Amino acid sequence: MTDPIRVLLVDDQSLIRIGFRLVLEAEPDIEIVGEAGDGADAIAQTAALQPDVVLMDVRMPGLDGIAATEQIVHEHPQVRVLVLTTFDLDEYAFGAIRAGASGFLLKDAQRHELVSAVRAVHRGDGALAPRATRALLDHLATQPATAAGEAAARPASDPLVELTDRERDVFHAIAQGLSNSEIAESFFLSESTVKTHVGRVLAKLDARDRVHIVILAYQWGLAETG
């Protein structure tokens, strides 16, 4: 039997944490290892407990979820952060994703959506719907960036040089927000084959997950926006 997914709950409202705990603890493959009420506590609890997934609220007093996400991802790259937001396509959620979160989830999500999202980010798939991927690219395209920062983000040579032609196709498909089943249909492949290609793309580009691929595609000028 595989080890359960270790989850840290972060929200400044205790009732919301209780609700998520009740839902997630009912799943045999998920274990709640701790709770935090603000960003600073989330950072401390992550260091102490080493969870697999942090369920992170973004709007909290003191240190918010964006700053906490950035520090957690930097200090604990193996930890996945799933952002909680009240409004779909929230600018705060996008800020957390740019900081390194693996996706976002609405606080009023259905039980199965919450459980599926936790499992998805844990296995490296990310939790970001195609519509949200498109909105994220549009959002990134409107953000100002310094010339130095932009130049530093884009490698001088082809960043996809290690990818095969098929892996390049899969990279661009992921960047457009396509799911494995949609990629399989587009390229007449089985889903298991697509999953293998996705894994190789992530490994070769040292990407955390599919959401990270979207960010990289934008930074490297390889994402279509608008």
Short mmCIF file of C-alpha atoms in Angstrom, two decimals, residues 98-182:
data_model
loop_
_atom_site.label_atom_id
_atom_site.label_comp_id
_atom_site.label_asym_id
_atom_site.label_seq_id
_atom_site.Cartn_x
_atom_site.Cartn_y
_atom_site.Cartn_z
CA ARG A 98 3.40 32.82 -10.77
CA ALA A 99 4.99 32.34 -7.35
CA GLY A 100 5.05 28.58 -7.90
CA ALA A 101 1.64 27.16 -7.01
CA SER A 102 0.53 24.09 -8.98
CA GLY A 103 -3.02 25.27 -9.55
CA PHE A 104 -6.03 26.80 -7.88
CA LEU A 105 -9.38 25.70 -6.57
CA LEU A 106 -12.54 27.59 -5.72
CA LYS A 107 -13.50 27.50 -2.05
CA ASP A 108 -17.01 26.39 -3.00
CA ALA A 109 -15.71 23.47 -5.06
CA GLN A 110 -17.58 20.19 -4.89
CA ARG A 111 -16.21 17.39 -2.73
CA HIS A 112 -14.96 15.35 -5.68
CA GLU A 113 -13.29 18.44 -7.20
CA LEU A 114 -11.33 19.09 -4.01
CA VAL A 115 -10.19 15.48 -3.69
CA SER A 116 -9.30 15.24 -7.39
CA ALA A 117 -7.31 18.50 -7.26
CA VAL A 118 -5.26 17.34 -4.27
CA ARG A 119 -4.47 14.05 -5.99
CA ALA A 120 -3.66 15.81 -9.27
CA VAL A 121 -1.11 18.24 -7.86
CA HIS A 122 0.44 15.47 -5.80
CA ARG A 123 1.16 13.36 -8.89
CA GLY A 124 2.47 16.41 -10.76
CA ASP A 125 -0.44 16.99 -13.13
CA GLY A 126 -1.40 20.42 -11.78
CA ALA A 127 -4.95 21.60 -11.20
CA LEU A 128 -5.75 24.19 -13.83
CA ALA A 129 -8.64 23.93 -16.27
CA PRO A 130 -8.02 24.74 -19.96
CA ARG A 131 -10.10 27.95 -19.65
CA ALA A 132 -7.98 29.01 -16.70
CA THR A 133 -4.80 28.20 -18.64
CA ARG A 134 -5.85 30.55 -21.43
CA ALA A 135 -6.77 33.24 -18.91
CA LEU A 136 -3.42 32.74 -17.16
CA LEU A 137 -1.53 33.30 -20.43
CA ASP A 138 -3.56 36.42 -21.14
CA HIS A 139 -2.88 37.62 -17.60
CA LEU A 140 0.86 37.02 -17.92
CA ALA A 141 0.97 38.84 -21.24
CA THR A 142 -0.45 42.02 -19.66
CA GLN A 143 2.02 42.09 -16.77
CA PRO A 144 4.94 44.54 -17.02
CA ALA A 145 8.40 43.02 -16.88
CA THR A 146 11.85 44.58 -16.79
CA ALA A 147 14.05 43.98 -19.78
CA ALA A 148 16.64 42.31 -17.58
CA GLY A 149 14.08 40.05 -15.96
CA GLU A 150 12.60 39.03 -19.28
CA ALA A 151 16.03 38.41 -20.78
CA ALA A 152 17.03 36.29 -17.82
CA ALA A 153 13.91 34.16 -18.24
CA ARG A 154 14.59 33.33 -21.88
CA PRO A 155 17.58 31.09 -22.64
CA ALA A 156 19.89 32.12 -25.46
CA SER A 157 19.59 28.76 -27.22
CA ASP A 158 16.58 26.59 -28.01
CA PRO A 159 15.09 25.69 -24.59
CA LEU A 160 13.46 22.60 -26.10
CA VAL A 161 16.64 21.23 -27.65
CA GLU A 162 16.53 18.04 -25.55
CA LEU A 163 12.96 17.22 -26.57
CA THR A 164 12.06 14.92 -29.45
CA ASP A 165 9.67 16.20 -32.11
CA ARG A 166 6.75 14.43 -30.44
CA GLU A 167 7.73 15.78 -27.03
CA ARG A 168 7.80 19.28 -28.52
CA ASP A 169 4.26 18.72 -29.78
CA VAL A 170 3.21 17.63 -26.30
CA PHE A 171 4.95 20.64 -24.72
CA HIS A 172 2.99 23.07 -26.91
CA ALA A 173 -0.25 21.17 -26.27
CA ILE A 174 0.26 21.38 -22.50
CA ALA A 175 1.01 25.10 -22.83
CA GLN A 176 -2.35 25.52 -24.55
CA GLY A 177 -4.11 23.83 -21.65
CA LEU A 178 -4.99 20.54 -23.34
CA SER A 179 -5.66 17.52 -21.15
CA ASN A 180 -4.05 14.12 -21.75
CA SER A 181 -7.18 12.86 -23.48
CA GLU A 182 -7.30 15.92 -25.74
#
